Structures are given as C-alpha cells and as structure tokens.
Tab-separated table of C-alpha atoms in Angstrom:
chain	number	residue	atom	x	y	z
A	20	MET	CA	-0.147	0.098	0.004
A	21	PRO	CA	1.425	3.521	-0.651
A	22	PRO	CA	2.608	4.733	2.504
A	23	SER	CA	1.795	8.072	2.314
A	24	VAL	CA	0.324	10.130	4.916
A	25	PRO	CA	-3.239	9.937	5.314
A	26	ASP	CA	-6.062	12.612	5.686
A	27	ASN	CA	-8.841	13.992	7.576
A	28	PHE	CA	-11.651	11.345	8.467
A	29	PRO	CA	-13.899	11.307	5.492
A	30	SER	CA	-17.334	10.973	6.283
A	31	THR	CA	-18.819	7.545	6.773
A	32	PRO	CA	-20.877	6.352	3.945
A	33	GLY	CA	-24.609	5.394	5.228
A	34	LYS	CA	-28.222	5.626	4.679
A	35	VAL	CA	-29.601	8.888	3.635
A	36	LYS	CA	-32.791	10.054	4.819
A	37	MET	CA	-34.407	11.946	1.850
A	38	GLU	CA	-37.122	14.137	2.396
A	39	ARG	CA	-40.176	13.513	0.010
A	40	SER	CA	-41.637	16.340	-1.754
A	41	ASN	CA	-45.536	16.307	-2.719
A	42	TYR	CA	-44.298	16.056	-6.115
A	43	PHE	CA	-42.259	13.004	-5.509
A	44	GLY	CA	-45.357	11.316	-3.806
A	45	ARG	CA	-47.431	11.811	-6.480
A	46	PHE	CA	-45.140	10.477	-9.142
A	47	ALA	CA	-44.481	7.371	-6.961
A	48	SER	CA	-48.394	6.898	-6.590
A	49	ARG	CA	-48.945	7.036	-10.510
A	50	TRP	CA	-45.809	4.619	-10.970
A	51	HIS	CA	-48.054	1.629	-10.790
A	52	SER	CA	-51.256	3.190	-12.728
A	53	THR	CA	-49.780	4.983	-15.498
A	54	ALA	CA	-48.323	3.048	-18.635
A	55	SER	CA	-46.578	6.021	-19.811
A	56	ALA	CA	-44.766	6.980	-16.730
A	57	ARG	CA	-43.229	3.447	-16.800
A	58	LEU	CA	-42.133	3.599	-20.260
A	59	LEU	CA	-40.894	7.233	-19.375
A	60	SER	CA	-38.821	5.706	-16.413
A	61	CYS	CA	-37.633	2.718	-18.331
A	62	SER	CA	-36.353	4.963	-20.977
A	63	ALA	CA	-34.532	7.243	-18.860
A	64	ILE	CA	-32.824	4.074	-17.455
A	65	LEU	CA	-31.949	2.635	-20.915
A	66	LEU	CA	-30.481	6.281	-21.758
A	67	ALA	CA	-28.255	6.268	-18.562
A	68	LEU	CA	-27.202	3.077	-19.219
A	69	THR	CA	-26.267	3.733	-22.676
A	70	LEU	CA	-24.161	6.671	-21.714
A	71	PHE	CA	-22.377	4.833	-19.163
A	72	VAL	CA	-21.444	1.944	-21.740
A	73	LEU	CA	-20.299	4.550	-24.283
A	74	PHE	CA	-18.122	6.280	-21.643
A	75	ARG	CA	-16.555	3.136	-20.649
A	76	MET	CA	-16.070	2.459	-24.291
A	77	SER	CA	-14.085	5.228	-24.698
A	78	LEU	CA	-12.028	4.816	-21.586
A	79	TYR	CA	-10.828	1.494	-22.761
A	80	ASN	CA	-10.105	2.708	-26.383
A	81	GLY	CA	-7.987	5.273	-24.972
A	82	ALA	CA	-10.348	8.235	-25.904
A	83	ASP	CA	-10.542	9.366	-22.405
A	84	GLN	CA	-7.901	12.376	-21.171
A	85	TYR	CA	-7.153	10.525	-18.155
A	86	LEU	CA	-5.471	7.405	-19.829
A	87	THR	CA	-3.149	9.117	-22.251
A	88	ARG	CA	-1.270	10.600	-19.240
A	89	VAL	CA	0.094	7.223	-17.696
A	90	THR	CA	-1.047	4.436	-19.617
A	91	PRO	CA	0.307	3.763	-23.201
A	92	ILE	CA	-2.012	2.269	-25.748
A	93	PRO	CA	-1.088	-1.177	-26.724
A	94	GLN	CA	0.484	-1.271	-30.381
A	95	ALA	CA	-0.557	-4.401	-32.721
A	96	PHE	CA	1.441	-7.117	-31.254
A	97	LYS	CA	4.033	-8.990	-33.882
A	98	PRO	CA	5.915	-11.875	-32.136
A	99	ASP	CA	9.094	-13.146	-33.804
A	100	HIS	CA	11.503	-15.807	-33.515
A	101	VAL	CA	13.951	-13.728	-31.365
A	102	TRP	CA	11.192	-12.896	-29.171
A	103	GLU	CA	9.713	-16.221	-28.602
A	104	THR	CA	13.296	-17.356	-28.090
A	105	GLN	CA	13.578	-14.928	-25.057
A	106	VAL	CA	10.281	-15.816	-23.608
A	107	ARG	CA	11.075	-19.283	-23.552
A	108	GLN	CA	14.354	-18.865	-22.298
A	109	SER	CA	13.223	-16.774	-19.477
A	110	CYS	CA	10.390	-19.295	-18.417
A	111	LEU	CA	12.918	-22.389	-18.427
A	112	PRO	CA	13.064	-23.575	-14.618
A	113	LYS	CA	16.370	-24.694	-13.543
A	114	LYS	CA	15.047	-27.703	-11.823
A	115	SER	CA	12.199	-30.179	-12.608
A	116	GLU	CA	9.705	-29.113	-10.117
A	117	GLY	CA	10.136	-25.443	-10.717
A	118	LEU	CA	7.242	-23.358	-11.056
A	119	ILE	CA	6.647	-21.178	-14.388
A	120	VAL	CA	5.632	-17.740	-13.306
A	121	LEU	CA	4.386	-14.868	-15.183
A	122	VAL	CA	4.840	-11.750	-13.158
A	123	THR	CA	3.105	-8.650	-14.110
A	124	GLY	CA	4.274	-5.314	-12.686
A	125	ALA	CA	7.917	-7.087	-13.020
A	126	ALA	CA	9.891	-3.643	-13.160
A	127	GLY	CA	7.669	-2.242	-10.121
A	128	PHE	CA	9.223	-2.370	-6.552
A	129	VAL	CA	7.616	-5.464	-5.531
A	130	GLY	CA	7.668	-7.236	-8.738
A	131	THR	CA	11.513	-6.994	-9.117
A	132	HIS	CA	11.935	-8.487	-5.625
A	133	VAL	CA	9.647	-11.316	-6.242
A	134	SER	CA	11.135	-11.959	-9.602
A	135	LEU	CA	14.368	-12.151	-8.451
A	136	ALA	CA	13.779	-14.599	-5.436
A	137	LEU	CA	12.059	-16.778	-7.801
A	138	LYS	CA	14.778	-16.886	-10.232
A	139	LYS	CA	17.075	-17.236	-7.627
A	140	ARG	CA	15.857	-20.536	-6.323
A	141	GLY	CA	15.234	-22.008	-10.019
A	142	ASP	CA	11.894	-21.267	-11.102
A	143	GLY	CA	10.936	-19.869	-14.465
A	144	VAL	CA	10.289	-16.238	-14.437
A	145	LEU	CA	8.893	-14.193	-17.197
A	146	GLY	CA	7.796	-10.368	-16.464
A	147	ILE	CA	5.453	-7.795	-18.274
A	148	ASP	CA	5.345	-4.167	-17.765
A	149	ASN	CA	4.230	-0.990	-19.359
A	150	PHE	CA	6.831	1.084	-17.667
A	151	ASN	CA	4.372	3.936	-17.464
A	152	SER	CA	5.210	7.748	-16.006
A	153	TYR	CA	3.502	7.606	-12.750
A	154	TYR	CA	6.895	7.908	-11.042
A	155	GLU	CA	10.228	8.368	-12.633
A	156	VAL	CA	10.747	5.476	-15.504
A	157	SER	CA	14.528	5.661	-15.032
A	158	LEU	CA	14.179	3.903	-12.028
A	159	LYS	CA	12.097	1.084	-13.262
A	160	ARG	CA	14.857	0.797	-16.183
A	161	ALA	CA	17.228	0.246	-13.640
A	162	ARG	CA	15.327	-2.640	-12.151
A	163	GLN	CA	14.800	-4.156	-15.523
A	164	GLU	CA	18.531	-4.250	-15.666
A	165	LEU	CA	18.874	-6.155	-12.517
A	166	LEU	CA	16.371	-8.428	-13.798
A	167	GLU	CA	18.083	-8.893	-17.114
A	168	LYS	CA	21.485	-9.888	-15.375
A	169	GLN	CA	19.689	-12.790	-14.003
A	170	GLU	CA	18.301	-13.652	-17.400
A	171	ILE	CA	14.465	-12.426	-16.654
A	172	PHE	CA	12.836	-11.146	-19.891
A	173	ILE	CA	10.419	-8.404	-19.273
A	174	ILE	CA	7.830	-7.884	-22.203
A	175	GLU	CA	7.179	-4.148	-22.399
A	176	ASP	CA	3.359	-3.834	-23.052
A	177	ASP	CA	0.075	-3.469	-21.504
A	178	ILE	CA	-1.898	-5.972	-19.434
A	179	ASN	CA	-5.117	-5.187	-21.099
A	180	ASN	CA	-3.515	-6.307	-24.416
A	181	LYS	CA	-5.429	-9.349	-24.959
A	182	GLU	CA	-3.454	-10.412	-28.218
A	183	LEU	CA	-0.434	-10.561	-26.230
A	184	LEU	CA	-1.718	-12.485	-23.544
A	185	LYS	CA	-3.340	-15.284	-25.997
A	186	VAL	CA	0.078	-15.655	-27.717
A	187	LEU	CA	1.939	-15.717	-24.309
A	188	PHE	CA	-0.635	-18.441	-22.730
A	189	ASP	CA	-0.400	-20.671	-25.978
A	190	LEU	CA	3.299	-20.475	-25.960
A	191	ILE	CA	3.750	-21.073	-22.280
A	192	GLN	CA	2.277	-23.236	-19.711
A	193	PHE	CA	2.350	-20.922	-16.993
A	194	THR	CA	1.881	-22.647	-13.282
A	195	HIS	CA	1.194	-19.594	-11.839
A	196	LEU	CA	0.239	-15.917	-12.140
A	197	MET	CA	2.089	-13.420	-9.907
A	198	HIS	CA	-0.116	-10.061	-10.495
A	199	LEU	CA	1.509	-7.086	-9.237
A	200	ALA	CA	0.915	-4.811	-12.139
A	201	ALA	CA	-1.618	-2.054	-10.826
A	202	GLN	CA	-1.872	1.901	-10.786
A	203	ALA	CA	-0.807	2.538	-7.246
A	204	GLY	CA	-0.938	5.720	-5.080
A	205	VAL	CA	-3.854	6.915	-3.016
A	206	ARG	CA	-3.855	10.560	-3.759
A	207	TYR	CA	-2.923	10.449	-7.615
A	208	ALA	CA	-6.358	8.988	-8.049
A	209	MET	CA	-8.062	12.358	-7.407
A	210	GLN	CA	-6.132	13.716	-10.470
A	211	ASN	CA	-6.057	10.740	-12.829
A	212	PRO	CA	-9.140	8.329	-11.919
A	213	GLY	CA	-9.333	6.671	-15.424
A	214	SER	CA	-6.127	5.143	-14.725
A	215	TYR	CA	-7.148	3.253	-11.928
A	216	VAL	CA	-10.010	1.861	-13.691
A	217	HIS	CA	-7.965	0.942	-16.378
A	218	SER	CA	-5.219	-0.807	-14.743
A	219	ASN	CA	-6.469	-2.219	-11.456
A	220	ILE	CA	-10.137	-3.364	-12.575
A	221	ALA	CA	-9.948	-3.938	-16.665
A	222	GLY	CA	-6.373	-5.166	-16.563
A	223	PHE	CA	-7.277	-7.669	-13.770
A	224	VAL	CA	-10.547	-9.085	-15.454
A	225	THR	CA	-8.124	-9.230	-18.768
A	226	LEU	CA	-5.739	-11.298	-16.948
A	227	LEU	CA	-8.367	-13.339	-15.599
A	228	GLU	CA	-9.851	-13.855	-18.862
A	229	ALA	CA	-6.900	-15.340	-20.145
A	230	CYS	CA	-6.293	-17.711	-17.160
A	231	LYS	CA	-9.481	-18.907	-17.434
A	232	ASP	CA	-9.175	-19.813	-21.092
A	233	ALA	CA	-5.773	-21.571	-20.373
A	234	SER	CA	-5.666	-25.266	-20.370
A	235	PRO	CA	-4.274	-26.233	-17.839
A	236	GLN	CA	-5.337	-22.905	-15.815
A	237	PRO	CA	-2.611	-21.566	-13.612
A	238	ALA	CA	-2.985	-20.594	-10.184
A	239	ILE	CA	-3.227	-16.955	-9.287
A	240	VAL	CA	-1.316	-14.837	-6.579
A	241	TRP	CA	-2.386	-11.039	-6.670
A	242	ALA	CA	-1.818	-7.853	-4.992
A	243	SER	CA	-4.653	-6.412	-3.416
A	244	SER	CA	-4.216	-3.404	-0.429
A	245	SER	CA	-4.578	-2.934	3.062
A	246	SER	CA	-6.232	0.183	2.001
A	247	VAL	CA	-9.264	-2.163	1.429
A	248	TYR	CA	-10.046	-1.379	5.172
A	249	GLY	CA	-10.757	2.143	4.831
A	250	LEU	CA	-12.523	3.544	7.420
A	251	ASN	CA	-12.520	0.557	9.582
A	252	SER	CA	-11.625	1.506	13.225
A	253	LYS	CA	-11.083	-1.868	14.781
A	254	VAL	CA	-7.463	-2.599	15.060
A	255	PRO	CA	-5.714	-4.473	14.427
A	256	PHE	CA	-7.127	-5.095	10.967
A	257	SER	CA	-8.293	-8.698	10.325
A	258	GLU	CA	-9.298	-10.416	7.137
A	259	SER	CA	-12.627	-11.056	8.348
A	260	ASP	CA	-12.966	-7.136	9.012
A	261	ARG	CA	-15.499	-5.222	6.939
A	262	THR	CA	-14.139	-3.910	4.012
A	263	ASP	CA	-17.420	-2.067	2.703
A	264	GLN	CA	-16.036	1.444	3.144
A	265	PRO	CA	-13.026	2.668	0.822
A	266	ALA	CA	-11.917	5.890	1.758
A	267	SER	CA	-10.232	6.487	-1.807
A	268	LEU	CA	-10.825	5.514	-5.415
A	269	TYR	CA	-7.504	3.356	-5.122
A	270	ALA	CA	-8.949	1.336	-2.128
A	271	ALA	CA	-12.308	0.955	-4.059
A	272	THR	CA	-10.596	-0.710	-7.057
A	273	LYS	CA	-8.751	-3.039	-4.996
A	274	LYS	CA	-11.991	-4.052	-3.086
A	275	ALA	CA	-13.656	-4.401	-6.449
A	276	GLY	CA	-10.705	-6.870	-7.352
A	277	GLU	CA	-11.318	-8.821	-4.798
A	278	GLU	CA	-15.179	-9.228	-5.492
A	279	ILE	CA	-14.068	-9.859	-9.146
A	280	ALA	CA	-11.514	-12.766	-7.872
A	281	HIS	CA	-14.508	-14.493	-6.035
A	282	THR	CA	-16.814	-14.447	-9.142
A	283	TYR	CA	-14.143	-16.203	-11.249
A	284	ASN	CA	-12.912	-18.476	-8.613
A	285	HIS	CA	-16.885	-19.475	-8.345
A	286	ILE	CA	-17.403	-19.724	-12.145
A	287	TYR	CA	-14.394	-21.063	-13.731
A	288	GLY	CA	-12.696	-22.615	-10.759
A	289	LEU	CA	-9.475	-20.617	-10.755
A	290	SER	CA	-7.094	-20.823	-7.851
A	291	ILE	CA	-6.875	-17.217	-6.540
A	292	THR	CA	-4.812	-15.716	-3.299
A	293	GLY	CA	-5.251	-12.255	-2.648
A	294	LEU	CA	-2.584	-10.318	-0.708
A	295	ARG	CA	-3.193	-7.322	1.240
A	296	PHE	CA	0.295	-5.460	1.293
A	297	PHE	CA	0.461	-2.964	4.294
A	298	THR	CA	3.036	0.311	3.385
A	299	VAL	CA	5.795	-2.146	1.748
A	300	TYR	CA	9.249	-0.087	2.179
A	301	GLY	CA	12.924	-0.687	1.199
A	302	PRO	CA	15.722	-0.580	-1.303
A	303	TRP	CA	14.456	-0.051	-4.966
A	304	GLY	CA	11.360	1.158	-3.757
A	305	ARG	CA	8.720	3.697	-4.952
A	306	PRO	CA	9.555	7.411	-5.207
A	307	ASP	CA	6.048	8.453	-4.192
A	308	MET	CA	6.373	6.876	-0.952
A	309	ALA	CA	6.765	8.944	2.370
A	310	TYR	CA	9.960	7.449	3.371
A	311	PHE	CA	11.524	7.626	-0.036
A	312	SER	CA	10.499	11.191	-0.686
A	313	PHE	CA	11.427	12.488	2.887
A	314	THR	CA	15.004	10.865	2.201
A	315	ARG	CA	15.128	12.821	-0.944
A	316	ASP	CA	13.997	16.357	0.437
A	317	ILE	CA	15.982	15.898	3.545
A	318	LEU	CA	19.140	15.484	2.008
A	319	LYS	CA	18.340	18.425	-0.273
A	320	GLY	CA	17.609	20.661	2.766
A	321	LYS	CA	13.850	21.166	1.535
A	322	PRO	CA	11.351	21.058	4.213
A	323	ILE	CA	9.073	18.052	4.607
A	324	SER	CA	5.278	18.100	5.258
A	325	ILE	CA	4.124	15.834	8.143
A	326	PHE	CA	0.502	15.582	8.150
A	327	GLN	CA	-1.622	15.054	11.227
A	328	GLY	CA	-5.033	13.913	11.738
A	329	ALA	CA	-8.011	15.092	13.828
A	330	ASN	CA	-7.013	16.403	17.163
A	331	LYS	CA	-3.481	16.668	16.059
A	332	GLN	CA	-3.104	12.802	15.902
A	333	ASP	CA	0.100	11.529	14.822
A	334	LEU	CA	-0.425	9.433	11.385
A	335	ALA	CA	0.827	5.878	11.681
A	336	ARG	CA	1.747	3.083	9.193
A	337	ASP	CA	2.361	-0.866	9.706
A	338	PHE	CA	5.859	-0.516	7.716
A	339	THR	CA	6.533	-3.805	6.163
A	340	TYR	CA	9.960	-4.685	4.676
A	341	ILE	CA	10.348	-5.861	1.290
A	342	ASP	CA	11.980	-8.976	2.184
A	343	ASP	CA	9.129	-10.085	4.619
A	344	VAL	CA	6.730	-9.295	1.860
A	345	VAL	CA	8.805	-11.145	-0.757
A	346	LYS	CA	8.669	-14.450	1.484
A	347	GLY	CA	4.831	-13.993	1.793
A	348	CYS	CA	4.607	-13.922	-1.773
A	349	MET	CA	6.809	-16.996	-2.243
A	350	ALA	CA	4.717	-18.941	0.271
A	351	SER	CA	1.659	-17.690	-1.020
A	352	LEU	CA	2.751	-19.366	-4.470
A	353	ASP	CA	4.081	-22.327	-3.103
A	354	THR	CA	0.556	-23.409	-1.150
A	355	ALA	CA	-1.633	-21.764	-3.737
A	356	GLY	CA	-3.529	-25.140	-4.800
A	357	LYS	CA	-4.338	-25.837	-8.332
A	358	SER	CA	-6.997	-24.280	-10.312
A	359	THR	CA	-9.883	-26.756	-11.211
A	360	GLY	CA	-10.821	-25.445	-14.583
A	361	SER	CA	-9.667	-26.005	-18.235
A	362	GLY	CA	-10.501	-23.823	-21.155
A	363	GLY	CA	-13.169	-21.930	-19.265
A	364	LYS	CA	-14.715	-24.968	-17.916
A	365	LYS	CA	-14.796	-25.501	-13.873
A	366	LYS	CA	-14.324	-29.150	-13.008
A	367	GLY	CA	-14.339	-28.712	-8.996
A	368	PRO	CA	-14.014	-26.047	-6.188
A	369	ALA	CA	-10.269	-24.183	-6.134
A	370	PRO	CA	-9.027	-22.361	-3.228
A	371	LEU	CA	-9.971	-18.544	-2.550
A	372	ARG	CA	-7.741	-17.053	-0.054
A	373	ILE	CA	-6.972	-13.545	1.238
A	374	PHE	CA	-4.115	-12.843	3.515
A	375	ASN	CA	-2.631	-9.760	5.370
A	376	LEU	CA	1.110	-9.108	4.915
A	377	GLY	CA	2.196	-6.605	7.433
A	378	ASN	CA	4.950	-6.078	10.296
A	379	THR	CA	2.207	-6.144	13.051
A	380	SER	CA	4.173	-2.916	14.503
A	381	PRO	CA	2.500	0.437	13.573
A	382	VAL	CA	5.281	3.420	13.668
A	383	THR	CA	3.903	6.775	13.679
A	384	VAL	CA	5.333	9.425	10.784
A	385	PRO	CA	7.371	11.575	13.138
A	386	ASN	CA	9.366	8.445	14.521
A	387	LEU	CA	9.945	7.558	11.034
A	388	VAL	CA	11.635	10.821	10.363
A	389	SER	CA	13.461	10.468	13.504
A	390	ILE	CA	15.284	7.312	12.200
A	391	LEU	CA	15.755	8.540	8.794
A	392	GLU	CA	17.621	11.907	10.493
A	393	LYS	CA	19.702	9.081	12.360
A	394	TYR	CA	21.035	7.411	9.255
A	395	LEU	CA	21.194	10.514	7.119
A	396	LYS	CA	22.923	12.491	9.764
A	397	VAL	CA	20.972	15.432	8.605
A	398	LYS	CA	18.216	17.178	10.674
A	399	ALA	CA	14.831	17.468	8.686
A	400	LYS	CA	13.119	20.756	8.118
A	401	LYS	CA	9.700	19.881	9.425
A	402	ASN	CA	6.265	21.621	8.508
A	403	THR	CA	3.328	20.009	10.680
A	404	ILE	CA	0.183	20.554	8.641
A	405	LYS	CA	-3.601	19.170	9.102
A	406	MET	CA	-4.072	16.253	6.617
A	407	PRO	CA	-6.081	17.241	3.459
A	408	ARG	CA	-9.011	15.192	2.392
A	409	ASN	CA	-7.216	12.848	-0.118
A	410	GLY	CA	-8.333	9.634	0.611
A	411	ASP	CA	-5.911	8.449	3.102
A	412	VAL	CA	-6.576	7.060	6.625
A	413	PRO	CA	-5.060	8.050	9.728
A	414	PHE	CA	-3.274	4.708	10.746
A	415	THR	CA	-2.881	0.854	9.557
A	416	HIS	CA	-2.301	-2.114	11.651
A	417	ALA	CA	-2.045	-5.880	10.457
A	418	ASN	CA	-3.196	-8.892	12.124
A	419	VAL	CA	-1.119	-11.595	10.491
A	420	SER	CA	-2.079	-14.700	12.317
A	421	LEU	CA	-3.826	-16.395	9.295
A	422	ALA	CA	-0.755	-15.694	7.244
A	423	HIS	CA	1.207	-17.060	9.835
A	424	ALA	CA	-0.768	-20.283	10.451
A	425	GLN	CA	-1.303	-21.011	6.519
A	426	LEU	CA	1.949	-19.582	5.042
A	427	GLY	CA	4.387	-19.675	7.805
A	428	TYR	CA	4.453	-15.831	7.529
A	429	ASN	CA	6.698	-14.079	10.123
A	430	PRO	CA	8.084	-10.820	9.501
A	431	THR	CA	11.200	-10.166	11.157
A	432	THR	CA	12.661	-6.685	10.131
A	433	ASN	CA	11.773	-3.533	12.095
A	434	LEU	CA	11.629	-0.214	10.623
A	435	ASP	CA	14.874	0.819	12.088
A	436	VAL	CA	16.713	-1.700	10.370
A	437	GLY	CA	14.722	-1.507	7.552
A	438	LEU	CA	15.517	2.153	6.998
A	439	LYS	CA	19.041	1.786	7.556
A	440	ARG	CA	19.253	-0.868	4.861
A	441	PHE	CA	17.178	1.427	2.580
A	442	VAL	CA	19.174	4.412	3.150
A	443	LYS	CA	22.500	2.733	2.345
A	444	TRP	CA	20.969	1.699	-0.841
A	445	TYR	CA	19.640	5.120	-1.603
A	446	LEU	CA	22.942	6.754	-0.949
A	447	SER	CA	24.690	3.994	-3.240
A	448	TYR	CA	22.173	4.343	-6.276
A	449	HIS	CA	22.535	8.310	-6.158
A	450	GLY	CA	26.171	8.130	-6.025
A	451	LEU	CA	26.210	9.699	-2.366
A	452	GLU	CA	27.707	6.639	-0.349
A	453	PRO	CA	31.425	7.772	-0.066
A	454	SER	CA	30.200	10.568	2.262
A	455	LEU	CA	28.619	8.486	4.867
A	456	LYS	CA	30.938	5.370	4.612
A	457	SER	CA	31.941	5.892	8.212
A	458	GLN	CA	28.407	5.612	9.327
A	459	ARG	CA	27.745	2.341	7.861
A	460	SER	CA	30.869	0.522	9.049
C-alpha cells in the first residue's frame, strides 16, 4: 500500500434520509397505474445505461483524457522468432519441479524483488510491465537491468493487451500468475481516476479471462491492499473485518478486485490468493512513498510536510520491509493449490484465499522521520500541517495470524533496521555513498 500520509476522516457512507416532496409522492403513486410513466422511466434508465457504456468504451479505447497521461495504448502485437526465444529461455526452470511464473508489474518495486527471488531458487520467470510514467521511468529501467542480468525477460506492454496474453498462454504453460501490476497511489486517484479503472479493474479482468481460458489454468496470486479496510476503526485489521467503506478510489478498485476474484473462482475454478500489503518499503522502492520522498528532500535541505489527523493525531503506518513481503509472496505461490478448470470449464471447487502481509507494529510518521535523520545524519526541516482530504487513512495495523498459520509468514525486520538498509541503498544508487561510509561501518 502506498505509505503516504493520511488525511482527515472522510464522512462515513450510510443511509440517507430523503425528504419526499408532494411531487415525489404523486409521481410514486402514479408509477403503478400509468403505463406512460413506466415507459418514460424505463427509457430514462436505458439512456443512462447507454451513456455509461459509451463512456466506458471511450475509457478503454484510450479516448479518455485520463488514460493518455500514464497508460500507453498497446500497439499491434507481432511476435517473432527472437522474441519467442527470449520468452522460452526466461520461462525455463532450472529444476524439474520448478514453477513457471508470469509476473505482471515486474519492473515495479515488489515485482522486481519477487522475480529475483523466484529466479534465484530456480523457477522460470517471465515479466510484463508497461513502464508508465506515474513515477520516474529511469528507476524502473534500472530495475529491469537487474532482472536482465539474471536472465529474466520483461515484455514491455500493457496487461490489457488480449492478443499478447493469448500468444503467451499458447506459447507457455504457466503454473502461476503473480499479478502485481497496478496503478498505485492513493492521492493520484484524485488527478487521474481513469488510470485506476483501466489498470486495477479492467487489467485484472483481462488477465483472469486469459487464465480461465488456459489449459491447464495457472494458480493466481495477486496484490490487493490494506487500503481496503478504509474507515474501519477496529484494530488490528483482520481479514474477517468489513471492507465496504473504502476511503479512496484506489482502495475501491482493490476491493472491486477482491469481488471479481471471488466471481472467477466461483464460476471458472481459478485458484486465487489475494495479498493485502501494508506499506511496503525498502531498497529499490517507490519514489512516491513518504519514506523515499522524505529522504530525498532531507538530503536536499528542503522542508518536509508531516500531516496530522483530527485532534493533532500523529499518522501511523504498519511499515513492512520488502524482504518480509517477498517471503509472504513466495509462500503464497507455493501453497496456492491448483485451479480446477480447463479452457473455461470448471471441474470442481478451487482455493480462494486472502491474507494480510504486514509487520504488526505501526510506527508514527514523526518516528519514521527521526530514524531517517539518524542514518542520514541530517536534521529535517519539518512543517506540521493538517491532513488534507485526499483519501488516506489515519493508521494501519495488520493482524497476520492467518498468514502465519497458513503460510508460515513471520515478519522479522523492524523499521529501524529496514530504513538503515534503505538509506544505504539510496546513497549508493545516487552516488552519495562515500560521504557516509564511516556511518555504516
């Protein structure tokens, strides 16, 4: 989940008591007796649905202004012999019992680390990423270089490209899909909502369609988010808690993904495991995350904004180190269970699971800044301001007992250790390491 720093408490959705005017009453009473009224109402509904469908069509065809900003439109896909060879070699396991995993969002933060871990233990790995410009593409390219050094091939394309997916699933019998591609960020949804629908909902459905038509069907592990807990005030957050009060569009798309997963599991027998990540951080992380942007601005001498919630409440996050999250992802793949369908036909019930992957120890943002100051050896210039209404929540706190019981998940890295490793990577990546060599010895 994007760590960001939350926002005011959005008003809780609930039932609205509507004052009925005399006109409304008269109209309602005529509904059952006037055929023309029924016809008029039906026509209005059909018109609204038609407009909605036309809007969606324009959205997915790339005509919508929101999509063109970060989501490239897939070009006509033309595989050749060289491309097929790269795909086959990347997917080749080094051991007979090895998995063959398609990783979406492979040039992303979590995607890179999971791909490297899979390849290191001998699994076949193929990546796909559209390298969109939500944050600097140069970092994604650097991650891509890491993967290529380990002979992991990344296809540069969009997960909504049905033609590409058909070619891939005809060419390779994937045992698993690790779906990590998504439009991330809570606040960015206020600027570019269409990109979230395109990537997080339409993209997920496109992938599930490809998986359900495959023979055999792969097992699926995908990234949901702790943001689905939304305005839930019960802590720590458990998988059985309500998730019907999303505080942001990002959270709503992830919640929609969980419901869509249930549908494809029920109808087509796809084995699906959803992972609710809690503020993942560490080396090669995302620049839009608070710990990353704070580090950059502190080193530049720029002031950082520390938000506070209602009654000057410090915001807190269940920061989870990347290595712990990777272990949870690997365990999820290894225990996923098989899909039970073939070519779109279900032959029996298949596993449907959801797990929290967090650290279980929330830390306030001021404490995070203090740790960064210690390892950067620079005092931050801080501005404490009221949290804007941007869809963030005041705190997150994971209950991971279910993941511990079924996956053997056991996070071991606290924020102090994790941030020390991040700072070391950051300084090295930006060529600043020598100045703090004595600090890390």
